[in-house]
Short mmCIF file of N, CA and C in Angstrom, two decimals:
data_model
loop_
_atom_site.label_atom_id
_atom_site.label_comp_id
_atom_site.label_asym_id
_atom_site.label_seq_id
_atom_site.Cartn_x
_atom_site.Cartn_y
_atom_site.Cartn_z
N MET A 1 15.02 6.69 14.81
CA MET A 1 14.25 7.81 14.32
C MET A 1 12.77 7.43 14.40
N THR A 2 11.95 8.33 14.86
CA THR A 2 10.52 8.06 14.95
C THR A 2 9.87 8.19 13.57
N LEU A 3 8.67 7.67 13.44
CA LEU A 3 7.92 7.79 12.19
C LEU A 3 7.74 9.27 11.83
N VAL A 4 7.41 10.08 12.81
CA VAL A 4 7.21 11.51 12.56
C VAL A 4 8.49 12.15 12.03
N ASP A 5 9.63 11.82 12.63
CA ASP A 5 10.91 12.36 12.16
C ASP A 5 11.22 11.88 10.74
N ALA A 6 10.97 10.60 10.47
CA ALA A 6 11.23 10.05 9.14
C ALA A 6 10.32 10.70 8.10
N LEU A 7 9.07 10.95 8.45
CA LEU A 7 8.15 11.63 7.53
C LEU A 7 8.62 13.06 7.25
N THR A 8 9.05 13.75 8.30
CA THR A 8 9.54 15.12 8.14
C THR A 8 10.73 15.14 7.19
N GLU A 9 11.68 14.23 7.41
CA GLU A 9 12.87 14.19 6.55
C GLU A 9 12.50 13.80 5.12
N MET A 10 11.58 12.84 4.95
CA MET A 10 11.16 12.45 3.61
C MET A 10 10.50 13.62 2.88
N GLY A 11 9.64 14.35 3.57
CA GLY A 11 9.00 15.52 2.97
C GLY A 11 10.01 16.56 2.53
N ASN A 12 11.03 16.78 3.36
CA ASN A 12 12.08 17.73 3.00
C ASN A 12 12.90 17.24 1.80
N ARG A 13 13.18 15.94 1.74
CA ARG A 13 13.90 15.37 0.60
C ARG A 13 13.11 15.54 -0.69
N LEU A 14 11.79 15.39 -0.58
CA LEU A 14 10.93 15.49 -1.76
C LEU A 14 10.64 16.94 -2.15
N GLY A 15 11.05 17.87 -1.28
CA GLY A 15 10.83 19.28 -1.57
C GLY A 15 9.40 19.73 -1.33
N ILE A 16 8.65 18.99 -0.50
CA ILE A 16 7.26 19.37 -0.22
C ILE A 16 7.08 19.86 1.21
N GLY A 17 8.19 20.04 1.90
CA GLY A 17 8.12 20.54 3.28
C GLY A 17 7.86 19.43 4.27
N ASP A 18 7.69 19.84 5.50
CA ASP A 18 7.49 18.88 6.59
C ASP A 18 6.20 18.10 6.41
N LEU A 19 6.31 16.79 6.54
CA LEU A 19 5.13 15.93 6.61
C LEU A 19 4.95 15.58 8.07
N ASP A 20 3.72 15.47 8.49
CA ASP A 20 3.45 15.17 9.89
C ASP A 20 2.17 14.36 9.98
N LEU A 21 1.98 13.71 11.09
CA LEU A 21 0.74 12.99 11.35
C LEU A 21 -0.30 13.97 11.87
N ASP A 22 -1.55 13.79 11.48
CA ASP A 22 -2.61 14.67 11.98
C ASP A 22 -3.03 14.23 13.39
N GLN A 23 -4.05 14.87 13.94
CA GLN A 23 -4.50 14.56 15.31
C GLN A 23 -4.99 13.13 15.47
N ASN A 24 -5.33 12.45 14.36
CA ASN A 24 -5.76 11.06 14.42
C ASN A 24 -4.63 10.08 14.15
N GLY A 25 -3.41 10.59 13.99
CA GLY A 25 -2.25 9.73 13.75
C GLY A 25 -2.10 9.31 12.31
N GLY A 26 -2.64 10.09 11.36
CA GLY A 26 -2.57 9.74 9.95
C GLY A 26 -1.97 10.83 9.09
N CYS A 27 -1.53 10.42 7.91
CA CYS A 27 -0.96 11.34 6.92
C CYS A 27 -1.31 10.78 5.54
N LEU A 28 -2.00 11.54 4.73
CA LEU A 28 -2.41 11.10 3.40
C LEU A 28 -1.45 11.70 2.37
N LEU A 29 -0.84 10.82 1.56
CA LEU A 29 0.10 11.25 0.53
C LEU A 29 -0.45 10.90 -0.84
N ALA A 30 -0.23 11.77 -1.82
CA ALA A 30 -0.67 11.54 -3.20
C ALA A 30 0.54 11.49 -4.11
N PHE A 31 0.55 10.50 -5.01
CA PHE A 31 1.61 10.32 -5.99
C PHE A 31 0.98 10.12 -7.36
N ASP A 32 1.55 10.73 -8.37
CA ASP A 32 1.08 10.56 -9.75
C ASP A 32 -0.42 10.77 -9.91
N ASP A 33 -1.00 11.64 -9.13
CA ASP A 33 -2.41 12.04 -9.23
C ASP A 33 -3.43 10.96 -8.87
N ASP A 34 -3.08 9.68 -8.94
CA ASP A 34 -4.09 8.66 -8.66
C ASP A 34 -3.65 7.62 -7.64
N LEU A 35 -2.48 7.79 -7.06
CA LEU A 35 -2.01 6.87 -6.03
C LEU A 35 -2.05 7.59 -4.69
N LEU A 36 -3.08 7.29 -3.91
CA LEU A 36 -3.25 7.88 -2.59
C LEU A 36 -2.92 6.85 -1.53
N VAL A 37 -2.02 7.20 -0.64
CA VAL A 37 -1.60 6.29 0.43
C VAL A 37 -1.80 6.98 1.77
N ASP A 38 -2.53 6.29 2.63
CA ASP A 38 -2.72 6.77 3.99
C ASP A 38 -1.68 6.09 4.87
N ILE A 39 -0.86 6.87 5.54
CA ILE A 39 0.08 6.34 6.53
C ILE A 39 -0.55 6.62 7.87
N GLU A 40 -0.79 5.55 8.62
CA GLU A 40 -1.53 5.72 9.88
C GLU A 40 -0.87 4.94 11.00
N LYS A 41 -0.64 5.62 12.10
CA LYS A 41 -0.06 5.00 13.29
C LYS A 41 -1.03 3.97 13.85
N ALA A 42 -0.50 2.80 14.21
CA ALA A 42 -1.33 1.77 14.84
C ALA A 42 -1.76 2.25 16.22
N GLU A 43 -2.97 1.91 16.60
CA GLU A 43 -3.50 2.40 17.88
C GLU A 43 -2.88 1.72 19.10
N ASP A 44 -2.81 0.39 19.08
CA ASP A 44 -2.38 -0.34 20.27
C ASP A 44 -1.06 -1.07 20.07
N GLU A 45 -0.34 -0.72 19.01
CA GLU A 45 0.92 -1.38 18.71
C GLU A 45 1.95 -0.32 18.34
N PRO A 46 3.23 -0.69 18.35
CA PRO A 46 4.26 0.32 18.07
C PRO A 46 4.45 0.65 16.59
N GLY A 47 3.75 0.01 15.68
CA GLY A 47 3.97 0.20 14.26
C GLY A 47 2.99 1.14 13.59
N PHE A 48 2.94 1.04 12.26
CA PHE A 48 2.05 1.88 11.47
C PHE A 48 1.64 1.13 10.21
N TYR A 49 0.65 1.68 9.52
CA TYR A 49 0.08 1.06 8.32
C TYR A 49 0.22 1.97 7.11
N PHE A 50 0.41 1.34 5.96
CA PHE A 50 0.14 1.97 4.67
C PHE A 50 -1.19 1.39 4.22
N THR A 51 -2.11 2.22 3.79
CA THR A 51 -3.40 1.73 3.28
C THR A 51 -3.77 2.55 2.05
N ALA A 52 -4.29 1.86 1.03
CA ALA A 52 -4.69 2.54 -0.20
C ALA A 52 -5.83 1.78 -0.86
N THR A 53 -6.70 2.50 -1.52
CA THR A 53 -7.81 1.90 -2.25
C THR A 53 -7.36 1.47 -3.63
N VAL A 54 -7.67 0.22 -3.98
CA VAL A 54 -7.42 -0.29 -5.33
C VAL A 54 -8.60 0.09 -6.22
N GLY A 55 -9.81 -0.12 -5.71
CA GLY A 55 -11.01 0.21 -6.46
C GLY A 55 -12.24 -0.29 -5.74
N ALA A 56 -13.40 0.06 -6.26
CA ALA A 56 -14.67 -0.40 -5.67
C ALA A 56 -14.77 -1.91 -5.82
N ALA A 57 -15.32 -2.56 -4.81
CA ALA A 57 -15.55 -4.00 -4.90
C ALA A 57 -16.63 -4.24 -5.95
N PRO A 58 -16.46 -5.28 -6.75
CA PRO A 58 -17.45 -5.54 -7.79
C PRO A 58 -18.77 -6.05 -7.20
N HIS A 59 -19.85 -5.77 -7.89
CA HIS A 59 -21.15 -6.29 -7.46
C HIS A 59 -21.37 -7.68 -8.03
N ALA A 60 -20.89 -7.90 -9.24
CA ALA A 60 -21.01 -9.22 -9.88
C ALA A 60 -19.64 -9.87 -9.91
N GLY A 61 -19.60 -11.18 -9.80
CA GLY A 61 -18.36 -11.92 -9.88
C GLY A 61 -17.45 -11.74 -8.68
N ARG A 62 -18.03 -11.40 -7.55
CA ARG A 62 -17.22 -11.15 -6.35
C ARG A 62 -16.39 -12.35 -5.94
N GLU A 63 -16.96 -13.54 -6.06
CA GLU A 63 -16.25 -14.74 -5.59
C GLU A 63 -14.94 -14.95 -6.34
N VAL A 64 -14.94 -14.79 -7.67
CA VAL A 64 -13.70 -15.01 -8.41
C VAL A 64 -12.69 -13.89 -8.15
N VAL A 65 -13.18 -12.68 -7.97
CA VAL A 65 -12.28 -11.56 -7.65
C VAL A 65 -11.64 -11.80 -6.29
N PHE A 66 -12.44 -12.11 -5.29
CA PHE A 66 -11.90 -12.31 -3.95
C PHE A 66 -11.02 -13.55 -3.87
N ALA A 67 -11.32 -14.57 -4.66
CA ALA A 67 -10.47 -15.76 -4.69
C ALA A 67 -9.08 -15.38 -5.22
N GLU A 68 -9.03 -14.56 -6.27
CA GLU A 68 -7.73 -14.14 -6.79
C GLU A 68 -6.98 -13.29 -5.77
N LEU A 69 -7.68 -12.40 -5.10
CA LEU A 69 -7.03 -11.55 -4.10
C LEU A 69 -6.45 -12.40 -2.97
N LEU A 70 -7.20 -13.40 -2.53
CA LEU A 70 -6.69 -14.28 -1.47
C LEU A 70 -5.46 -15.04 -1.94
N GLU A 71 -5.48 -15.52 -3.17
CA GLU A 71 -4.31 -16.25 -3.68
C GLU A 71 -3.11 -15.31 -3.81
N ALA A 72 -3.34 -14.07 -4.21
CA ALA A 72 -2.24 -13.10 -4.31
C ALA A 72 -1.64 -12.81 -2.93
N ASN A 73 -2.45 -12.91 -1.88
CA ASN A 73 -1.96 -12.70 -0.51
C ASN A 73 -1.05 -13.83 -0.03
N LEU A 74 -1.13 -14.99 -0.67
CA LEU A 74 -0.36 -16.15 -0.23
C LEU A 74 1.12 -15.81 -0.16
N GLN A 75 1.66 -15.81 1.03
CA GLN A 75 3.06 -15.50 1.31
C GLN A 75 3.48 -14.15 0.72
N GLY A 76 2.51 -13.28 0.47
CA GLY A 76 2.81 -11.95 -0.04
C GLY A 76 3.37 -11.92 -1.45
N ARG A 77 3.24 -13.05 -2.19
CA ARG A 77 3.88 -13.14 -3.50
C ARG A 77 3.31 -12.18 -4.53
N GLY A 78 2.04 -11.87 -4.45
CA GLY A 78 1.44 -10.95 -5.40
C GLY A 78 1.19 -9.57 -4.81
N THR A 79 1.73 -9.36 -3.60
CA THR A 79 1.42 -8.11 -2.91
C THR A 79 2.63 -7.43 -2.28
N GLY A 80 3.81 -7.95 -2.49
CA GLY A 80 4.99 -7.33 -1.88
C GLY A 80 4.92 -7.28 -0.37
N ARG A 81 4.41 -8.33 0.23
CA ARG A 81 4.23 -8.48 1.67
C ARG A 81 3.09 -7.64 2.24
N ALA A 82 2.34 -6.98 1.38
CA ALA A 82 1.14 -6.28 1.83
C ALA A 82 -0.02 -7.27 1.73
N SER A 83 -1.22 -6.82 2.01
CA SER A 83 -2.41 -7.67 1.91
C SER A 83 -3.50 -6.93 1.16
N LEU A 84 -4.20 -7.67 0.33
CA LEU A 84 -5.39 -7.15 -0.33
C LEU A 84 -6.58 -7.56 0.52
N ALA A 85 -7.52 -6.65 0.70
CA ALA A 85 -8.65 -6.93 1.58
C ALA A 85 -9.88 -6.16 1.11
N LEU A 86 -10.98 -6.48 1.74
CA LEU A 86 -12.23 -5.77 1.49
C LEU A 86 -12.48 -4.83 2.67
N ASP A 87 -12.66 -3.55 2.38
CA ASP A 87 -13.12 -2.62 3.38
C ASP A 87 -14.64 -2.66 3.30
N GLY A 88 -15.25 -3.39 4.21
CA GLY A 88 -16.69 -3.61 4.17
C GLY A 88 -17.51 -2.34 4.35
N ASP A 89 -16.98 -1.38 5.11
CA ASP A 89 -17.71 -0.13 5.32
C ASP A 89 -17.83 0.67 4.02
N LEU A 90 -16.77 0.66 3.22
CA LEU A 90 -16.76 1.43 1.98
C LEU A 90 -17.01 0.56 0.75
N ASP A 91 -17.04 -0.77 0.94
CA ASP A 91 -17.18 -1.73 -0.15
C ASP A 91 -16.10 -1.51 -1.22
N GLU A 92 -14.85 -1.42 -0.74
CA GLU A 92 -13.70 -1.19 -1.61
C GLU A 92 -12.65 -2.27 -1.38
N ILE A 93 -11.91 -2.54 -2.45
CA ILE A 93 -10.72 -3.39 -2.35
C ILE A 93 -9.58 -2.48 -1.92
N VAL A 94 -8.88 -2.86 -0.86
CA VAL A 94 -7.77 -2.05 -0.37
C VAL A 94 -6.50 -2.88 -0.30
N LEU A 95 -5.39 -2.19 -0.41
CA LEU A 95 -4.08 -2.77 -0.19
C LEU A 95 -3.59 -2.21 1.13
N ASN A 96 -3.07 -3.08 1.98
CA ASN A 96 -2.70 -2.69 3.33
C ASN A 96 -1.37 -3.33 3.70
N ARG A 97 -0.48 -2.57 4.32
CA ARG A 97 0.82 -3.10 4.78
C ARG A 97 1.09 -2.57 6.16
N TYR A 98 1.40 -3.49 7.08
CA TYR A 98 1.75 -3.11 8.45
C TYR A 98 3.27 -3.15 8.60
N ILE A 99 3.83 -2.08 9.12
CA ILE A 99 5.25 -2.00 9.46
C ILE A 99 5.30 -2.07 10.98
N ASP A 100 6.01 -3.05 11.52
CA ASP A 100 5.87 -3.38 12.94
C ASP A 100 6.67 -2.51 13.91
N SER A 101 7.17 -1.39 13.45
CA SER A 101 7.87 -0.49 14.37
C SER A 101 7.70 0.94 13.87
N ASP A 102 7.54 1.87 14.78
CA ASP A 102 7.52 3.28 14.36
C ASP A 102 8.87 3.92 14.60
N ASP A 103 9.88 3.08 14.88
CA ASP A 103 11.27 3.51 14.96
C ASP A 103 11.89 3.10 13.62
N ILE A 104 11.90 4.04 12.66
CA ILE A 104 12.26 3.68 11.29
C ILE A 104 13.16 4.74 10.68
N ASP A 105 14.14 4.30 9.94
CA ASP A 105 15.04 5.17 9.21
C ASP A 105 14.32 5.70 7.96
N VAL A 106 14.59 6.92 7.58
CA VAL A 106 13.92 7.53 6.43
C VAL A 106 14.19 6.74 5.14
N ASP A 107 15.39 6.18 4.98
CA ASP A 107 15.69 5.40 3.79
C ASP A 107 14.85 4.13 3.73
N ILE A 108 14.66 3.49 4.87
CA ILE A 108 13.82 2.29 4.92
C ILE A 108 12.36 2.66 4.68
N LEU A 109 11.91 3.76 5.26
CA LEU A 109 10.55 4.23 5.02
C LEU A 109 10.32 4.46 3.53
N GLU A 110 11.26 5.11 2.87
CA GLU A 110 11.13 5.35 1.43
C GLU A 110 11.11 4.04 0.64
N GLN A 111 11.97 3.08 1.00
CA GLN A 111 12.00 1.79 0.31
C GLN A 111 10.67 1.06 0.47
N GLU A 112 10.17 1.02 1.69
CA GLU A 112 8.90 0.34 1.95
C GLU A 112 7.76 1.02 1.21
N LEU A 113 7.75 2.33 1.22
CA LEU A 113 6.71 3.08 0.52
C LEU A 113 6.82 2.88 -0.99
N GLU A 114 8.02 2.88 -1.52
CA GLU A 114 8.23 2.66 -2.96
C GLU A 114 7.71 1.29 -3.38
N THR A 115 8.01 0.26 -2.60
CA THR A 115 7.51 -1.08 -2.91
C THR A 115 5.99 -1.10 -2.85
N PHE A 116 5.42 -0.50 -1.82
CA PHE A 116 3.97 -0.44 -1.67
C PHE A 116 3.33 0.27 -2.87
N LEU A 117 3.91 1.39 -3.28
CA LEU A 117 3.38 2.14 -4.42
C LEU A 117 3.48 1.36 -5.72
N THR A 118 4.56 0.62 -5.90
CA THR A 118 4.72 -0.20 -7.10
C THR A 118 3.63 -1.26 -7.17
N VAL A 119 3.39 -1.92 -6.05
CA VAL A 119 2.34 -2.94 -5.99
C VAL A 119 0.97 -2.31 -6.18
N LEU A 120 0.72 -1.19 -5.52
CA LEU A 120 -0.56 -0.49 -5.66
C LEU A 120 -0.81 -0.11 -7.12
N GLN A 121 0.19 0.45 -7.76
CA GLN A 121 0.04 0.86 -9.15
C GLN A 121 -0.30 -0.33 -10.04
N ALA A 122 0.37 -1.45 -9.82
CA ALA A 122 0.11 -2.65 -10.64
C ALA A 122 -1.32 -3.15 -10.43
N TRP A 123 -1.78 -3.20 -9.17
CA TRP A 123 -3.14 -3.66 -8.91
C TRP A 123 -4.18 -2.68 -9.43
N LYS A 124 -3.92 -1.38 -9.33
CA LYS A 124 -4.86 -0.39 -9.87
C LYS A 124 -4.95 -0.50 -11.40
N GLN A 125 -3.83 -0.78 -12.05
CA GLN A 125 -3.85 -0.97 -13.50
C GLN A 125 -4.65 -2.21 -13.88
N ARG A 126 -4.45 -3.30 -13.14
CA ARG A 126 -5.21 -4.52 -13.40
C ARG A 126 -6.69 -4.28 -13.13
N TYR A 127 -7.00 -3.53 -12.08
CA TYR A 127 -8.39 -3.21 -11.75
C TYR A 127 -9.02 -2.40 -12.89
N SER A 128 -8.33 -1.35 -13.32
CA SER A 128 -8.86 -0.49 -14.40
C SER A 128 -9.08 -1.26 -15.69
N ALA A 129 -8.22 -2.24 -15.95
CA ALA A 129 -8.33 -3.05 -17.17
C ALA A 129 -9.37 -4.17 -17.03
N GLY A 130 -9.96 -4.31 -15.84
CA GLY A 130 -10.95 -5.36 -15.62
C GLY A 130 -10.35 -6.75 -15.54
N GLU A 131 -9.08 -6.82 -15.16
CA GLU A 131 -8.38 -8.11 -15.15
C GLU A 131 -8.44 -8.84 -13.82
N ILE A 132 -8.81 -8.18 -12.75
CA ILE A 132 -8.83 -8.86 -11.46
C ILE A 132 -9.98 -9.86 -11.45
N GLY A 133 -9.64 -11.09 -11.09
CA GLY A 133 -10.62 -12.17 -11.11
C GLY A 133 -10.41 -13.10 -12.28
N SER A 134 -9.40 -12.81 -13.10
CA SER A 134 -9.15 -13.63 -14.29
C SER A 134 -8.06 -14.68 -14.07
N LEU A 135 -7.34 -14.60 -12.96
CA LEU A 135 -6.25 -15.54 -12.70
C LEU A 135 -6.60 -16.50 -11.59
N ARG A 136 -6.07 -17.72 -11.67
CA ARG A 136 -6.28 -18.74 -10.63
C ARG A 136 -4.94 -19.42 -10.34
N GLY A 137 -4.87 -20.05 -9.18
CA GLY A 137 -3.70 -20.85 -8.82
C GLY A 137 -2.42 -20.05 -8.73
N PRO A 138 -1.29 -20.66 -9.14
CA PRO A 138 0.01 -19.99 -9.04
C PRO A 138 0.06 -18.66 -9.78
N ALA A 139 -0.64 -18.55 -10.90
CA ALA A 139 -0.64 -17.29 -11.64
C ALA A 139 -1.25 -16.17 -10.80
N ALA A 140 -2.28 -16.49 -10.05
CA ALA A 140 -2.91 -15.49 -9.18
C ALA A 140 -1.99 -15.14 -8.02
N ALA A 141 -1.34 -16.15 -7.47
CA ALA A 141 -0.45 -15.90 -6.33
C ALA A 141 0.71 -15.00 -6.74
N ASN A 142 1.16 -15.13 -7.98
CA ASN A 142 2.27 -14.29 -8.44
C ASN A 142 1.78 -13.03 -9.14
N SER A 143 0.62 -13.06 -9.69
CA SER A 143 -0.12 -11.93 -10.25
C SER A 143 0.65 -11.00 -11.19
N GLY A 144 1.85 -11.36 -11.55
CA GLY A 144 2.60 -10.52 -12.47
C GLY A 144 2.90 -9.14 -11.92
N VAL A 145 2.86 -8.96 -10.60
CA VAL A 145 3.13 -7.66 -10.01
C VAL A 145 4.63 -7.42 -10.08
N PRO A 146 5.04 -6.41 -10.82
CA PRO A 146 6.48 -6.14 -10.94
C PRO A 146 7.02 -5.45 -9.70
N LEU A 147 7.94 -6.08 -9.02
CA LEU A 147 8.54 -5.45 -7.84
C LEU A 147 9.93 -4.98 -8.23
N ARG A 148 9.97 -3.88 -8.93
CA ARG A 148 11.22 -3.30 -9.39
C ARG A 148 11.67 -2.26 -8.38
N PRO A 149 12.66 -2.55 -7.59
CA PRO A 149 13.15 -1.52 -6.68
C PRO A 149 13.59 -0.29 -7.47
N GLY A 150 13.30 0.86 -6.93
CA GLY A 150 13.73 2.09 -7.57
C GLY A 150 12.95 2.45 -8.81
N ALA A 151 11.69 2.05 -8.88
CA ALA A 151 10.87 2.36 -10.05
C ALA A 151 10.60 3.86 -10.18
N GLY A 152 10.86 4.62 -9.12
CA GLY A 152 10.81 6.05 -9.22
C GLY A 152 9.45 6.68 -8.98
N ILE A 153 8.54 6.00 -8.35
CA ILE A 153 7.21 6.60 -8.11
C ILE A 153 7.33 7.75 -7.12
N ILE A 154 8.12 7.57 -6.08
CA ILE A 154 8.23 8.62 -5.08
C ILE A 154 8.95 9.83 -5.67
N ARG A 155 10.02 9.61 -6.36
CA ARG A 155 10.80 10.72 -6.90
C ARG A 155 10.36 11.10 -8.30
N GLY A 156 9.46 10.29 -8.87
CA GLY A 156 8.80 10.56 -10.10
C GLY A 156 9.57 10.71 -11.32
#
């Protein structure tokens, strides 16, 4: 099943109608009013990306914040196999996950998206609480991100 077909089926399952990629190969989805995820087809590869903003990059204390984000990226332990990064153009902390094939079953797409949303929600909560940059070492790598399958963000 192609990504477009899986998106269409997922939209129908959610009762929001057909989802499709726009002319730029992207689709922006909103969950719980504050979780925005861009699904975007890779340009030169067969896969696609989930990308979402965690929050604005801090002006002060950037080094400790970015150090924690890098440690959380270690083997994907604090990110559910996604990556935390700096979008330099927007000066934002983003969560990004690459799925290496656009031949994907709708159930797998939903599972991957659910995991991504769970991680995004946890990082956004830590960001809002001003906690990012407070952990070092193994604690940062594990970051207390709860990866509870079936947390219900997609189905709410």
